[in-house]
């Protein structure tokens, strides 16, 4: 009981990245248990994989629409989940330095959906893959969305890699995408379709969604908004209005924030001075 309570305590107080890792691990071990039972009782296919992996057939998908989400929490084997969760840990914590927990979860889930959609399109409309029944599992599409998203947001951020040195994030993102593209005709084409779908979502979300609201559907909703002309204000004295002291102060503060964010984009968060970090933290709380 103490062990169970300890696990509950750790999960409750963990960050969103760790919680997502725990969820993936729990589902992986549950899948392993069902795999053992299916072999014991000779039931054939693992029921967890059967009902929660994403099948390349549109007919199967229509009967199991939830699989567009659930496949992102299943893994084929230990090596598969090990590398995915290591990537999720490091990429996730870098992402969380600039975005919220809610945005992190959005990237993971919507990146998973985007990867699933491209997987289905590839296996149903590209002649090389037509009529192939292939199940898709893995968190890679969601991780790709997170990685390409943060790389699009701070492309000039530099990571230090052992034996190589510092390398810009956009270069790593480019290698990430190119590796998927050149392996599309290989044995794991479905997985690479999913990676590319997640990567595309991550890029589009950061580049074209509203940075303040983070609403990817904003371009579409704007079409249905009624544009109203601003009211004109007439000043009897004939003098132009002047900015208040508070407005000037706010404008100056925003300029300082913009300069610090530009510095982060070019050189990374670690290059900020203690005063700049404290100033950015205070503004984030306002």
XYZ file of N, CA and C in Angstrom:
858
model
N 0.825 -1.210 0.000
C 0.000 0.000 0.000
C 0.859 1.260 0.000
N 1.981 1.210 0.719
C 2.868 2.370 0.772
C 3.408 2.704 -0.610
N 3.728 1.654 -1.372
C 4.253 1.856 -2.725
C 3.189 2.516 -3.596
N 1.947 2.039 -3.497
C 0.844 2.595 -4.282
C 0.576 4.050 -3.909
N 0.605 4.331 -2.616
C 0.388 5.702 -2.155
C 1.511 6.624 -2.623
N 2.725 6.091 -2.634
C 3.876 6.865 -3.092
C 3.740 7.209 -4.572
N 3.263 6.232 -5.352
C 3.058 6.453 -6.788
C 1.985 7.510 -7.008
N 0.891 7.391 -6.232
C -0.189 8.378 -6.345
C 0.300 9.777 -5.999
N 1.111 9.862 -4.956
C 1.641 11.159 -4.516
C 2.542 11.758 -5.599
N 3.406 10.931 -6.165
C 4.320 11.416 -7.201
C 3.553 11.899 -8.428
N 2.525 11.129 -8.803
C 1.742 11.500 -9.982
C 0.989 12.805 -9.743
N 0.421 12.945 -8.560
C -0.374 14.128 -8.226
C 0.468 15.394 -8.259
N 1.720 15.301 -7.821
C 2.572 16.486 -7.726
C 3.550 16.618 -8.902
N 3.399 15.746 -9.892
C 4.291 15.800 -11.050
C 3.842 16.893 -12.019
N 4.775 17.340 -12.865
C 4.441 18.299 -13.918
C 3.729 17.595 -15.061
N 3.240 18.352 -16.022
C 2.470 17.780 -17.129
C 3.319 16.821 -17.970
N 4.610 17.114 -18.118
C 5.488 16.230 -18.913
C 5.612 14.875 -18.222
N 5.889 14.890 -16.917
C 6.031 13.645 -16.172
C 4.715 12.868 -16.125
N 3.604 13.580 -15.979
C 2.302 12.909 -15.948
C 2.027 12.166 -17.250
N 2.362 12.799 -18.352
C 2.161 12.161 -19.659
C 3.062 10.934 -19.810
N 4.259 11.023 -19.267
C 5.175 9.877 -19.289
C 4.610 8.734 -18.446
N 4.093 9.061 -17.255
C 3.494 8.045 -16.385
C 2.312 7.358 -17.068
N 1.467 8.147 -17.715
C 0.290 7.587 -18.391
C 0.718 6.614 -19.486
N 1.719 7.000 -20.274
C 2.214 6.120 -21.334
C 2.793 4.827 -20.761
N 3.523 4.939 -19.651
C 4.109 3.751 -19.023
C 3.036 2.814 -18.483
N 2.023 3.373 -17.815
C 0.947 2.555 -17.258
C 0.217 1.799 -18.368
N -0.109 2.507 -19.444
C -0.810 1.866 -20.566
C 0.063 0.800 -21.215
N 1.372 1.055 -21.268
C 2.288 0.062 -21.847
C 2.287 -1.232 -21.035
N 2.346 -1.119 -19.704
C 2.362 -2.320 -18.858
C 1.012 -3.043 -18.870
N -0.076 -2.281 -18.980
C -1.395 -2.910 -19.114
C -1.466 -3.690 -20.426
N -0.921 -3.114 -21.491
C -0.894 -3.787 -22.791
C -0.074 -5.073 -22.719
N 1.053 -5.016 -21.997
C 1.882 -6.210 -21.823
C 1.113 -7.315 -21.104
N 0.363 -6.942 -20.083
C -0.427 -7.918 -19.333
C -1.461 -8.595 -20.226
N -2.147 -7.802 -21.030
C -3.140 -8.367 -21.950
C -2.482 -9.237 -23.010
N -1.251 -8.893 -23.375
C -0.518 -9.697 -24.347
C -0.209 -11.076 -23.772
N 0.170 -11.096 -22.485
C 0.433 -12.371 -21.807
C -0.845 -13.201 -21.722
N -1.963 -12.563 -21.339
C -3.242 -13.274 -21.225
C -3.696 -13.826 -22.571
N -3.489 -13.071 -23.635
C -3.918 -13.531 -24.962
C -3.140 -14.769 -25.389
N -1.878 -14.868 -24.949
C -1.083 -16.056 -25.269
C -1.479 -17.230 -24.381
N -1.758 -16.968 -23.118
C -2.181 -18.033 -22.205
C -3.461 -18.711 -22.685
N -4.429 -17.864 -23.038
C -5.754 -18.393 -23.389
C -5.963 -18.536 -24.895
N -4.876 -18.284 -25.653
C -4.904 -18.458 -27.103
C -6.060 -17.707 -27.758
N -6.226 -16.467 -27.327
C -7.307 -15.653 -27.896
C -6.883 -14.956 -29.180
N -5.621 -15.080 -29.522
C -5.128 -14.475 -30.758
C -4.611 -13.065 -30.535
N -5.303 -12.073 -31.082
C -4.836 -10.689 -31.041
C -5.044 -10.053 -29.668
N -4.100 -9.204 -29.294
C -4.209 -8.447 -28.050
C -5.393 -7.492 -28.162
N -6.332 -7.589 -27.223
C -7.558 -6.800 -27.307
C -7.292 -5.293 -27.181
N -6.246 -4.911 -26.421
C -5.912 -3.491 -26.275
C -5.434 -2.923 -27.609
N -4.554 -3.667 -28.274
C -4.040 -3.240 -29.580
C -5.164 -3.217 -30.607
N -6.028 -4.217 -30.546
C -7.125 -4.326 -31.513
C -8.083 -3.152 -31.423
N -8.406 -2.713 -30.202
C -9.431 -1.697 -30.006
C -8.905 -0.269 -29.898
N -7.595 -0.116 -29.684
C -7.098 1.244 -29.454
C -5.973 1.678 -30.396
N -5.463 0.792 -31.247
C -4.500 1.211 -32.267
C -5.276 1.734 -33.474
N -4.629 2.574 -34.275
C -5.272 3.167 -35.448
C -4.998 2.290 -36.665
N -6.064 1.749 -37.255
C -5.918 0.895 -38.434
C -5.925 1.737 -39.703
N -5.150 1.328 -40.690
C -5.044 2.095 -41.937
C -6.308 2.037 -42.784
N -7.213 1.112 -42.482
C -8.469 1.000 -43.231
C -9.471 2.055 -42.763
N -10.047 2.804 -43.704
C -11.064 3.793 -43.360
C -12.286 3.128 -42.734
N -12.635 1.935 -43.230
C -13.805 1.225 -42.708
C -13.630 0.881 -41.232
N -12.430 0.411 -40.883
C -12.148 0.082 -39.480
C -12.150 1.352 -38.643
N -11.566 2.423 -39.183
C -11.501 3.684 -38.442
C -12.896 4.244 -38.151
N -13.791 4.153 -39.128
C -15.156 4.668 -38.934
C -15.856 3.936 -37.790
N -15.553 2.654 -37.636
C -16.173 1.880 -36.556
C -15.455 2.074 -35.220
N -14.227 2.651 -35.269
C -13.459 2.905 -34.046
C -12.831 4.304 -34.109
N -13.642 5.358 -34.145
C -13.106 6.718 -34.345
C -12.210 7.208 -33.213
N -12.367 6.647 -32.012
C -11.535 7.082 -30.875
C -10.057 6.748 -31.064
N -9.766 5.826 -31.982
C -8.379 5.397 -32.174
C -7.491 6.505 -32.735
N -8.102 7.582 -33.279
C -7.312 8.706 -33.780
C -6.572 9.398 -32.639
N -7.048 9.215 -31.395
C -6.368 9.724 -30.205
C -5.571 8.628 -29.503
N -6.224 7.486 -29.293
C -5.672 6.465 -28.393
C -4.393 5.806 -28.900
N -4.199 5.787 -30.230
C -2.989 5.137 -30.743
C -1.733 5.835 -30.219
N -1.863 7.120 -29.885
C -0.718 7.901 -29.411
C -0.258 7.540 -28.020
N -0.956 6.606 -27.356
C -0.562 6.176 -26.009
C -0.145 4.703 -25.981
N -0.106 4.066 -27.147
C 0.314 2.662 -27.242
C 1.702 2.577 -27.857
N 2.434 1.510 -27.510
C 3.769 1.309 -28.069
C 3.991 -0.161 -28.391
N 4.784 -0.384 -29.424
C 4.973 -1.743 -29.930
C 5.854 -2.600 -29.032
N 6.893 -2.004 -28.448
C 7.820 -2.759 -27.608
C 8.566 -1.815 -26.672
N 9.455 -2.382 -25.858
C 10.150 -1.590 -24.843
C 11.064 -0.528 -25.461
N 11.803 -0.893 -26.520
C 12.702 0.064 -27.168
C 11.906 1.231 -27.743
N 10.746 0.913 -28.310
C 9.873 1.933 -28.891
C 9.467 2.967 -27.841
N 8.971 2.507 -26.713
C 8.514 3.444 -25.677
C 9.690 4.123 -24.992
N 10.815 3.435 -24.856
C 11.986 4.021 -24.192
C 12.462 5.257 -24.927
N 12.686 5.139 -26.241
C 13.184 6.278 -27.016
C 12.149 7.396 -27.103
N 10.873 7.024 -27.221
C 9.828 8.047 -27.283
C 9.743 8.854 -25.993
N 9.821 8.176 -24.853
C 9.681 8.873 -23.587
C 10.922 9.682 -23.229
N 12.094 9.232 -23.654
C 13.308 10.033 -23.457
C 13.193 11.334 -24.251
N 12.745 11.205 -25.506
C 12.555 12.394 -26.348
C 11.494 13.307 -25.755
N 10.401 12.715 -25.269
C 9.313 13.501 -24.683
C 9.795 14.267 -23.450
N 10.630 13.642 -22.638
C 11.127 14.280 -21.417
C 11.946 15.532 -21.732
N 12.931 15.401 -22.620
C 13.819 16.532 -22.893
C 13.147 17.603 -23.750
N 12.454 17.168 -24.793
C 11.775 18.134 -25.664
C 10.629 18.804 -24.916
N 9.923 18.013 -24.100
C 8.799 18.553 -23.345
C 9.218 19.632 -22.370
N 10.328 19.439 -21.675
C 10.779 20.439 -20.701
C 11.298 21.704 -21.380
N 11.873 21.559 -22.563
C 12.278 22.748 -23.320
C 11.034 23.523 -23.752
N 10.026 22.808 -24.210
C 8.763 23.419 -24.632
C 8.107 24.171 -23.477
N 8.155 23.565 -22.278
C 7.490 24.148 -21.117
C 8.175 25.428 -20.611
N 9.367 25.709 -21.071
C 10.022 26.963 -20.693
C 9.345 28.169 -21.348
N 8.613 27.922 -22.438
C 8.029 29.010 -23.203
C 6.503 28.951 -23.291
N 5.919 27.776 -23.047
C 4.472 27.619 -23.175
C 3.886 27.002 -21.910
N 2.570 27.013 -21.835
C 1.867 26.513 -20.655
C 1.639 25.004 -20.740
N 1.199 24.429 -19.621
C 0.888 23.001 -19.583
C -0.262 22.665 -20.518
N -1.250 23.556 -20.579
C -2.394 23.336 -21.465
C -1.960 23.314 -22.920
N -1.082 24.237 -23.290
C -0.581 24.272 -24.660
C 0.244 23.028 -24.973
N 1.013 22.562 -23.999
C 1.798 21.337 -24.178
C 0.878 20.153 -24.488
N -0.192 20.030 -23.715
C -1.138 18.933 -23.918
C -1.850 19.081 -25.258
N -2.179 20.316 -25.636
C -2.804 20.558 -26.934
C -1.910 20.091 -28.077
N -0.628 20.426 -27.989
C 0.315 20.021 -29.029
C 0.389 18.497 -29.127
N 0.445 17.841 -27.982
C 0.571 16.384 -27.980
C -0.667 15.732 -28.592
N -1.851 16.125 -28.135
C -3.092 15.490 -28.588
C -3.433 15.844 -30.030
N -3.357 17.139 -30.370
C -3.692 17.552 -31.727
C -2.619 17.124 -32.731
N -1.365 17.049 -32.267
C -0.307 16.508 -33.120
C -0.537 15.034 -33.400
N -1.029 14.305 -32.402
C -1.372 12.898 -32.574
C -2.490 12.742 -33.597
N -3.506 13.580 -33.501
C -4.616 13.535 -34.461
C -4.128 13.843 -35.870
N -3.309 14.873 -36.011
C -2.780 15.248 -37.328
C -1.940 14.128 -37.929
N -1.137 13.483 -37.092
C -0.337 12.352 -37.560
C -1.228 11.208 -38.016
N -2.298 10.952 -37.279
C -3.233 9.894 -37.651
C -3.935 10.182 -38.960
N -4.292 11.445 -39.177
C -4.970 11.831 -40.423
C -4.054 11.620 -41.626
N -2.786 12.065 -41.521
C -1.854 11.891 -42.644
C -1.572 10.405 -42.887
N -1.528 9.626 -41.824
C -1.353 8.172 -41.937
C -2.502 7.554 -42.738
N -3.725 7.919 -42.403
C -4.896 7.392 -43.109
C -4.910 7.827 -44.571
N -4.591 9.078 -44.821
C -4.568 9.582 -46.200
C -3.496 8.871 -47.026
N -2.310 8.694 -46.424
C -1.220 8.034 -47.138
C -1.537 6.609 -47.522
N -2.170 5.868 -46.603
C -2.444 4.454 -46.852
C -3.721 4.211 -47.655
N -4.453 5.264 -47.946
C -5.676 5.088 -48.723
C -5.648 5.778 -50.080
N -4.690 6.688 -50.288
C -4.663 7.421 -51.542
C -3.337 7.335 -52.303
N -2.289 6.858 -51.666
C -1.018 6.663 -52.378
C -0.965 5.212 -52.867
N -0.835 4.999 -54.187
C -0.893 3.649 -54.766
C 0.026 2.625 -54.107
N 1.227 3.040 -53.695
C 2.188 2.108 -53.099
C 1.644 1.457 -51.830
N 0.795 2.160 -51.097
C 0.315 1.661 -49.802
C -1.144 1.216 -49.807
N -1.825 1.393 -50.914
C -3.253 1.055 -50.968
C -3.491 -0.414 -50.643
N -4.614 -0.655 -49.968
C -5.074 -2.011 -49.620
C -4.189 -2.712 -48.598
N -3.297 -1.971 -47.952
C -2.486 -2.554 -46.881
C -3.157 -2.278 -45.533
N -3.372 -3.319 -44.748
C -3.959 -3.163 -43.422
C -2.836 -3.111 -42.396
N -2.571 -1.920 -41.900
C -1.446 -1.696 -40.990
C -1.934 -0.962 -39.746
N -1.598 -1.453 -38.540
C -1.962 -0.722 -37.321
C -0.886 0.312 -36.978
N -1.312 1.439 -36.428
C -0.381 2.497 -36.043
C -0.430 2.687 -34.533
N 0.745 2.684 -33.893
C 0.846 2.966 -32.457
C 2.069 3.853 -32.225
N 2.068 4.572 -31.094
C 3.248 5.362 -30.729
C 2.954 6.829 -30.487
N 3.764 7.413 -29.613
C 3.605 8.827 -29.244
C 4.395 9.760 -30.151
N 5.030 9.217 -31.187
C 5.959 10.001 -32.000
C 5.318 11.193 -32.694
N 4.063 11.056 -33.144
C 3.403 12.169 -33.838
C 3.225 13.349 -32.882
N 2.783 13.068 -31.653
C 2.626 14.131 -30.661
C 3.955 14.761 -30.293
N 4.987 13.934 -30.166
C 6.323 14.443 -29.835
C 6.864 15.294 -30.973
N 6.610 14.862 -32.214
C 7.052 15.637 -33.379
C 6.397 17.009 -33.403
N 5.109 17.057 -33.044
C 4.400 18.348 -33.006
C 5.030 19.266 -31.972
N 5.372 18.723 -30.822
C 5.988 19.517 -29.758
C 7.370 20.011 -30.178
N 8.160 19.130 -30.771
C 9.520 19.482 -31.160
C 9.551 20.519 -32.284
N 8.789 20.262 -33.354
C 8.781 21.207 -34.472
C 8.124 22.517 -34.053
N 7.166 22.434 -33.128
C 6.526 23.646 -32.627
C 7.510 24.543 -31.909
N 8.282 23.981 -30.981
C 9.229 24.795 -30.225
C 10.391 25.248 -31.122
N 10.762 24.408 -32.097
C 11.828 24.791 -33.027
C 11.379 25.935 -33.931
N 10.091 25.987 -34.246
C 9.558 27.086 -35.059
C 9.458 28.369 -34.244
N 9.254 28.233 -32.947
C 9.092 29.390 -32.069
C 10.439 30.021 -31.717
N 11.460 29.185 -31.467
C 12.806 29.701 -31.139
C 13.841 29.007 -32.034
N 13.793 29.250 -33.342
C 14.667 28.530 -34.278
C 16.155 28.698 -34.028
N 16.542 29.849 -33.472
C 17.972 30.117 -33.262
C 18.485 29.693 -31.888
N 17.618 29.080 -31.108
C 18.039 28.531 -29.815
C 19.082 27.435 -30.066
N 20.148 27.407 -29.269
C 21.225 26.435 -29.491
C 21.260 25.381 -28.384
N 21.323 24.134 -28.807
C 21.469 23.018 -27.878
C 22.895 22.488 -27.953
N 23.429 22.132 -26.809
C 24.780 21.573 -26.791
C 24.682 20.052 -26.860
N 25.276 19.484 -27.900
C 25.265 18.037 -28.103
C 26.682 17.498 -27.928
N 26.799 16.449 -27.120
C 28.110 15.883 -26.830
C 28.828 15.451 -28.110
N 30.106 15.769 -28.198
C 30.997 15.447 -29.317
C 30.721 16.277 -30.572
N 29.652 17.086 -30.557
C 29.326 17.915 -31.724
C 29.449 19.392 -31.385
N 28.941 19.757 -30.205
C 28.956 21.161 -29.801
C 27.579 21.770 -29.906
N 27.513 23.089 -30.025
C 26.238 23.792 -30.095
C 25.671 23.723 -31.502
N 24.377 23.491 -31.590
C 23.700 23.437 -32.887
C 22.331 24.092 -32.757
N 21.962 24.866 -33.772
C 20.688 25.577 -33.745
C 19.512 24.594 -33.799
N 18.434 24.981 -33.136
C 17.256 24.122 -33.060
C 16.631 23.897 -34.435
N 16.662 24.901 -35.299
C 16.049 24.751 -36.610
C 16.788 23.718 -37.457
N 18.080 23.570 -37.229
C 18.860 22.571 -37.973
C 18.487 21.154 -37.532
N 18.300 20.990 -36.213
C 17.867 19.686 -35.703
C 16.473 19.347 -36.205
N 15.601 20.362 -36.272
C 14.239 20.149 -36.769
C 14.263 19.746 -38.239
N 15.128 20.366 -39.000
C 15.247 20.041 -40.426
C 15.707 18.603 -40.617
N 16.697 18.177 -39.833
C 17.179 16.787 -39.895
C 16.061 15.830 -39.506
N 15.310 16.199 -38.466
C 14.182 15.390 -37.965
C 13.183 15.110 -39.093
N 12.809 16.164 -39.824
C 11.813 16.045 -40.892
C 12.393 15.291 -42.096
N 13.631 15.593 -42.475
C 14.248 14.941 -43.628
C 14.380 13.431 -43.422
N 14.707 13.012 -42.205
C 14.817 11.581 -41.915
C 13.488 10.865 -42.129
N 12.397 11.531 -41.793
C 11.078 10.937 -42.029
C 10.754 10.893 -43.517
N 11.092 11.945 -44.228
C 10.785 11.999 -45.660
C 11.512 10.913 -46.448
N 12.789 10.693 -46.149
C 13.561 9.720 -46.928
C 13.238 8.273 -46.554
N 12.473 8.082 -45.471
C 12.121 6.725 -45.054
C 10.645 6.375 -45.318
N 9.975 7.217 -46.111
C 8.547 7.000 -46.349
C 8.244 5.728 -47.141
N 9.208 5.224 -47.877
C 8.967 4.002 -48.652
C 9.516 2.765 -47.940
N 9.947 2.915 -46.697
C 10.520 1.811 -45.944
C 9.482 0.966 -45.237
N 9.955 0.123 -44.316
C 9.066 -0.805 -43.608
C 8.112 -0.103 -42.647
N 8.557 1.026 -42.088
C 7.721 1.742 -41.121
C 7.176 3.032 -41.721
N 6.652 2.935 -42.941
C 6.136 4.123 -43.624
C 5.004 4.767 -42.838
N 4.165 3.948 -42.212
C 3.041 4.478 -41.443
C 3.494 5.374 -40.312
N 4.539 4.943 -39.605
C 5.071 5.742 -38.515
C 5.624 7.064 -39.009
N 6.291 7.052 -40.164
C 6.873 8.283 -40.700
C 5.796 9.229 -41.226
N 4.713 8.681 -41.769
C 3.568 9.522 -42.142
C 3.041 10.253 -40.906
N 2.926 9.513 -39.805
C 2.418 10.097 -38.558
C 3.362 11.179 -38.030
N 4.675 10.911 -38.103
C 5.654 11.906 -37.648
C 5.496 13.202 -38.444
N 5.363 13.057 -39.766
C 5.257 14.235 -40.627
C 3.959 14.990 -40.378
N 2.892 14.245 -40.103
C 1.624 14.898 -39.786
C 1.727 15.715 -38.512
N 2.379 15.156 -37.487
C 2.586 15.886 -36.243
C 3.497 17.083 -36.443
N 4.559 16.900 -37.229
C 5.505 17.998 -37.495
C 4.809 19.146 -38.214
N 3.974 18.804 -39.200
C 3.244 19.826 -39.951
C 2.326 20.617 -39.033
N 1.653 19.914 -38.128
C 0.768 20.592 -37.190
C 1.557 21.546 -36.281
N 2.684 21.071 -35.747
C 3.494 21.903 -34.859
C 3.945 23.181 -35.530
N 4.370 23.069 -36.780
C 4.825 24.245 -37.530
C 3.673 25.209 -37.793
N 2.547 24.671 -38.297
C 1.403 25.508 -38.640
C 0.829 26.199 -37.407
N 0.782 25.482 -36.302
C 0.197 26.027 -35.079
C 0.972 27.237 -34.583
N 2.293 27.139 -34.593
C 3.124 28.238 -34.087
C 3.160 29.401 -35.070
N 3.261 29.099 -36.358
C 3.443 30.148 -37.351
C 2.169 30.906 -37.690
N 1.025 30.221 -37.659
C -0.180 30.859 -38.153
C -1.294 31.017 -37.124
N -1.148 30.417 -35.951
C -2.157 30.622 -34.907
C -1.851 31.903 -34.160
N -2.844 32.430 -33.475
C -2.639 33.632 -32.670
C -1.741 33.305 -31.493
N -0.651 34.029 -31.329
C 0.269 33.768 -30.220
C -0.368 34.042 -28.865
N -1.312 34.977 -28.821
C -1.952 35.314 -27.554
C -3.009 34.292 -27.180
N -3.864 33.937 -28.151
C -4.960 33.025 -27.861
C -4.632 31.584 -28.207
N -3.613 31.400 -29.030
C -3.227 30.071 -29.499
C -4.439 29.331 -30.087
N -5.119 30.013 -30.995
C -6.322 29.465 -31.608
C -6.056 29.199 -33.079
N -5.873 27.937 -33.439
C -5.542 27.588 -34.819
C -6.703 27.850 -35.766
N -7.919 27.945 -35.234
C -9.087 28.144 -36.068
C -9.408 29.631 -36.272
N -8.549 30.523 -35.751
C -8.799 31.959 -35.832
C -9.018 32.447 -37.265
N -8.194 32.011 -38.272
C -8.419 32.486 -39.639
C -9.817 32.157 -40.156
N -10.395 31.032 -39.694
C -11.713 30.631 -40.162
C -12.820 31.376 -39.406
N -12.646 31.530 -38.097
C -13.663 32.221 -37.308
C -13.723 33.693 -37.650
N -12.583 34.255 -38.079
C -12.567 35.665 -38.457
C -13.453 35.938 -39.666
N -13.653 34.906 -40.506
C -14.485 35.072 -41.692
C -15.935 35.382 -41.331
N -16.371 34.909 -40.157
C -17.761 35.051 -39.757
C -17.986 36.188 -38.768
N -16.923 36.931 -38.481
C -17.066 38.069 -37.587
C -17.462 39.311 -38.371
N -18.392 40.074 -37.849
C -18.830 41.288 -38.498
C -17.832 42.396 -38.198
N -17.311 42.967 -39.244
C -16.336 44.035 -39.062
C -17.068 45.348 -38.802
N -16.737 45.989 -37.717
C -17.376 47.246 -37.351
C -16.358 48.377 -37.435
N -16.810 49.477 -37.980
C -15.930 50.643 -38.096
C -15.770 51.301 -36.726
N -14.583 51.665 -36.376
C -14.384 52.310 -35.065
C -15.051 53.667 -35.011
N -15.590 54.021 -33.851
C -16.235 55.314 -33.680
C -15.185 56.427 -33.667
N -15.509 57.492 -34.324
C -14.589 58.626 -34.341
C -14.876 59.542 -33.163
N -13.850 59.987 -32.511
C -14.003 60.887 -31.370
C -13.665 62.309 -31.789
N -14.557 63.224 -31.508
C -14.355 64.626 -31.872
C -13.876 65.389 -30.639
N -12.790 66.089 -30.759
C -12.232 66.875 -29.650
C -12.542 68.350 -29.885
N -13.304 68.924 -28.997
C -13.767 70.295 -29.165
C -12.615 71.288 -29.159
N -11.608 70.992 -28.382
C -10.496 71.941 -28.267
C -9.627 71.968 -29.512
N -9.801 70.912 -30.336
C -9.000 70.838 -31.555
C -7.619 70.289 -31.333
N -7.275 69.934 -30.087
C -5.959 69.381 -29.766
C -5.983 67.865 -29.843
N -4.896 67.296 -30.286
C -4.784 65.841 -30.356
C -4.602 65.276 -28.957
N -5.209 64.125 -28.699
C -5.063 63.530 -27.367
C -3.636 63.058 -27.142
N -3.189 63.088 -25.931
C -1.846 62.632 -25.581
C -1.936 61.366 -24.758
N -0.893 60.577 -24.818
C -0.846 59.339 -24.046
C -0.703 59.657 -22.564
N -1.357 58.882 -21.759
C -1.216 59.046 -20.325
C 0.121 58.486 -19.871
N 0.505 58.839 -18.657
C 1.771 58.332 -18.108
C 1.744 56.819 -18.006
N 0.590 56.245 -17.618
C 0.468 54.782 -17.488
C 0.644 54.098 -18.835
N 0.080 54.713 -19.890
C 0.197 54.128 -21.236
C 1.644 54.133 -21.691
N 2.333 55.276 -21.422
C 3.747 55.355 -21.801
C 4.570 54.305 -21.068
N 4.266 54.133 -19.765
C 4.994 53.158 -18.976
C 4.766 51.749 -19.503
N 3.509 51.458 -19.876
C 3.170 50.137 -20.407
C 3.894 49.885 -21.719
N 3.957 50.920 -22.572
C 4.627 50.793 -23.853
C 6.113 50.506 -23.654
N 6.738 51.192 -22.707
C 8.158 50.983 -22.429
C 8.402 49.582 -21.892
N 7.514 49.113 -21.011
C 7.646 47.767 -20.459
C 7.550 46.716 -21.556
N 6.612 46.912 -22.483
C 6.447 45.961 -23.576
C 7.685 45.924 -24.462
N 8.292 47.091 -24.668
C 9.514 47.139 -25.471
C 10.624 46.333 -24.807
N 10.739 46.458 -23.472
C 11.760 45.703 -22.748
C 11.498 44.199 -22.848
N 10.210 43.809 -22.730
C 9.845 42.392 -22.855
C 10.203 41.872 -24.235
N 9.890 42.655 -25.275
C 10.185 42.248 -26.657
C 11.682 42.061 -26.865
N 12.494 42.948 -26.290
C 13.946 42.835 -26.432
C 14.473 41.560 -25.773
N 13.925 41.245 -24.593
C 14.358 40.034 -23.886
C 13.950 38.787 -24.663
N 12.712 38.770 -25.202
C 12.238 37.617 -25.980
C 13.073 37.437 -27.247
N 13.467 38.548 -27.847
C 14.311 38.473 -29.039
C 15.678 37.883 -28.686
N 16.189 38.253 -27.515
C 17.473 37.724 -27.053
C 17.378 36.219 -26.812
N 16.239 35.780 -26.230
C 16.025 34.342 -26.001
C 15.988 33.602 -27.324
N 15.279 34.176 -28.306
C 15.155 33.539 -29.612
C 16.501 33.363 -30.295
N 17.387 34.349 -30.104
C 18.689 34.304 -30.779
C 19.714 33.458 -30.025
N 19.736 33.577 -28.696
C 20.822 32.963 -27.931
C 20.391 31.947 -26.893
N 19.086 31.883 -26.593
C 18.629 30.924 -25.593
C 18.371 31.578 -24.237
N 17.555 30.922 -23.438
C 17.136 31.438 -22.135
C 18.322 31.579 -21.178
N 19.304 30.671 -21.292
C 20.426 30.659 -20.354
C 21.290 31.908 -20.452
N 21.213 32.631 -21.579
C 22.066 33.797 -21.765
C 21.520 35.042 -21.061
N 20.304 34.955 -20.528
C 19.724 36.108 -19.837
C 20.436 36.349 -18.512
N 20.526 37.627 -18.138
C 21.081 37.970 -16.836
C 20.039 37.693 -15.758
N 20.461 37.728 -14.498
C 19.539 37.472 -13.392
C 18.426 38.523 -13.370
N 18.808 39.782 -13.652
C 17.826 40.867 -13.642
C 16.794 40.674 -14.749
N 17.257 40.232 -15.933
C 16.331 40.028 -17.051
C 15.367 38.885 -16.772
N 15.874 37.819 -16.157
C 15.004 36.698 -15.810
C 13.945 37.113 -14.796
N 14.356 37.891 -13.772
C 13.412 38.349 -12.762
C 12.369 39.281 -13.363
N 12.803 40.157 -14.263
C 11.876 41.087 -14.919
C 10.850 40.324 -15.756
N 11.310 39.317 -16.529
C 10.414 38.523 -17.370
C 9.442 37.729 -16.518
N 9.930 37.221 -15.388
C 9.066 36.452 -14.482
C 7.967 37.329 -13.905
N 8.332 38.554 -13.504
C 7.331 39.478 -12.936
C 6.277 39.834 -13.963
N 6.700 40.065 -15.216
C 5.741 40.432 -16.256
C 4.819 39.266 -16.589
N 5.350 38.058 -16.482
C 4.527 36.870 -16.751
C 3.424 36.684 -15.748
N 3.631 37.208 -14.525
C 2.626 37.075 -13.467
C 1.540 38.152 -13.563
N 1.838 39.207 -14.342
C 0.865 40.307 -14.462
C -0.287 39.916 -15.373
